[in-house]
Coordinates of C-alpha atoms in Angstrom, one line a residue:
X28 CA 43.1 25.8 31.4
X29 CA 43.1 22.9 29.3
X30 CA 45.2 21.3 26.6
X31 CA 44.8 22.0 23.2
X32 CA 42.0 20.2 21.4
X33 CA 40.5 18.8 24.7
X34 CA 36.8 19.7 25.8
X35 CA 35.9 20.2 29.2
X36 CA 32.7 19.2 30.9
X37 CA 29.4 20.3 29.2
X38 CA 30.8 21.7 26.0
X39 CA 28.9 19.5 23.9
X40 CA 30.8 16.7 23.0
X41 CA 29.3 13.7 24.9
X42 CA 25.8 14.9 23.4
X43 CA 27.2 14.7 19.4
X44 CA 29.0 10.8 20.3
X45 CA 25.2 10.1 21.9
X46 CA 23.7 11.4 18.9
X47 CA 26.0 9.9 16.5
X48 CA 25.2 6.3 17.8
X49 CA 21.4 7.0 18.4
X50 CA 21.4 7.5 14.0
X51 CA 22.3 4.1 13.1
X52 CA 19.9 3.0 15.6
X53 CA 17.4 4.9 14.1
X54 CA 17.7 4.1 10.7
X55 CA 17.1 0.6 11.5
X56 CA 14.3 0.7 13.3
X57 CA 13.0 2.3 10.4
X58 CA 14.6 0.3 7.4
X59 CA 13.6 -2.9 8.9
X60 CA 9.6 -2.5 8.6
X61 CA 10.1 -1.2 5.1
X62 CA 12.2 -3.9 4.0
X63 CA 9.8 -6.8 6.1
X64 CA 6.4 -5.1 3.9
X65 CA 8.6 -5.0 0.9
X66 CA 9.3 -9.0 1.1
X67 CA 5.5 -9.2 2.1
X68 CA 4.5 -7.4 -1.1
X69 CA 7.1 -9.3 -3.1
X70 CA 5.6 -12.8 -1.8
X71 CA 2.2 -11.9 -2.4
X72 CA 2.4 -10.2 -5.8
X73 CA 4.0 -13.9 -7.0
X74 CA 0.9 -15.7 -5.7
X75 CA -1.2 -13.3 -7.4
X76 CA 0.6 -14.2 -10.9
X77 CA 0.7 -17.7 -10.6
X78 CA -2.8 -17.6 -9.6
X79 CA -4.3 -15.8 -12.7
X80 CA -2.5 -18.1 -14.2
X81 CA -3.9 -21.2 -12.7
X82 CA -7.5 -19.8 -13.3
X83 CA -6.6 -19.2 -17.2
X84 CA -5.9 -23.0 -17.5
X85 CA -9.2 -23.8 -15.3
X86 CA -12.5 -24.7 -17.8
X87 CA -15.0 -22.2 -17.6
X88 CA -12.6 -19.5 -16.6
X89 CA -13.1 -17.1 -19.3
X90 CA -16.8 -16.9 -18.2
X91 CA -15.1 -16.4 -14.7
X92 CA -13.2 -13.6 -16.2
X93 CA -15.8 -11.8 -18.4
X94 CA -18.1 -12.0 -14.9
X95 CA -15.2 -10.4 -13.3
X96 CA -14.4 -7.8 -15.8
X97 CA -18.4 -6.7 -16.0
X98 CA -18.5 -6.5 -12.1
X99 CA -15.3 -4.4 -12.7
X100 CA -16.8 -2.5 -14.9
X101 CA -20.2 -1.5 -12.8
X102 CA -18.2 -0.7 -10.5
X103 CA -16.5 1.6 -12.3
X104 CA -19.6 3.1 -13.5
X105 CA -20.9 3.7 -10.3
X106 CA -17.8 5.7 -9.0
X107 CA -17.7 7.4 -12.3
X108 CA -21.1 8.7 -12.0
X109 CA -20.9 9.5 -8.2
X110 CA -18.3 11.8 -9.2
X111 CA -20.0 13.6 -11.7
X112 CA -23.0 14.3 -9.9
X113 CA -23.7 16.5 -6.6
X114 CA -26.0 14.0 -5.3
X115 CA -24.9 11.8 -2.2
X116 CA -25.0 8.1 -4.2
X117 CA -24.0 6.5 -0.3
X118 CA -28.2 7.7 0.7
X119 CA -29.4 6.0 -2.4
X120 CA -31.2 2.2 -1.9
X121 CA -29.5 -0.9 -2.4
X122 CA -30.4 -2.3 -5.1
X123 CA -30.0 0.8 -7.4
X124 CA -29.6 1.3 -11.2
X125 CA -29.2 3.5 -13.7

């Protein structure tokens, strides 16, 4: 018989001290590819900004823009109408318009 508040063999507690080390383990494996695509994000998103802004200051960039925003805007039309009709707009030519 043994002591009070020992474990003999195979009662479980190795396992829970494995397990208890394999969670920190765990978590960082995972944290660290979230935090590496958050810094990624973070660097690219300021890029973005100070490039918009570079292309404000350029002449000839609100022509740039308005070309931009009427692409934007076909665009837009085109997904807005392939989702109101039944019709597969992928099988359609090229070159189409309304």
């Amino acid at each position: 018989m043994l002591p009070a508040g020992q474990r003999g063999p195979g009662s479980g507690g190795e396992a829970a001290m494995a397990l208890d080390r394999r969670w920190p383990l765990a978590l960082a494996r995972g944290a660290v590819p979230v935090a590496l695509g958050l810094l990624l994000w973070v660097a690219i998103a300021g890029g973005e900004h100070e490039r918009q802004q570079t292309l404000k200051g350029q002449p000839g960039a609100d022509a740039a823009l308005a070309q931009r925003r009427r692409h934007n805007e076909l665009i837009m039309a085109a997904l807005r109408e392939a989702a109101e009709t039944d019709d597969n707009v992928a099988h359609r030519g090229v070159p189409w318009r309304k």
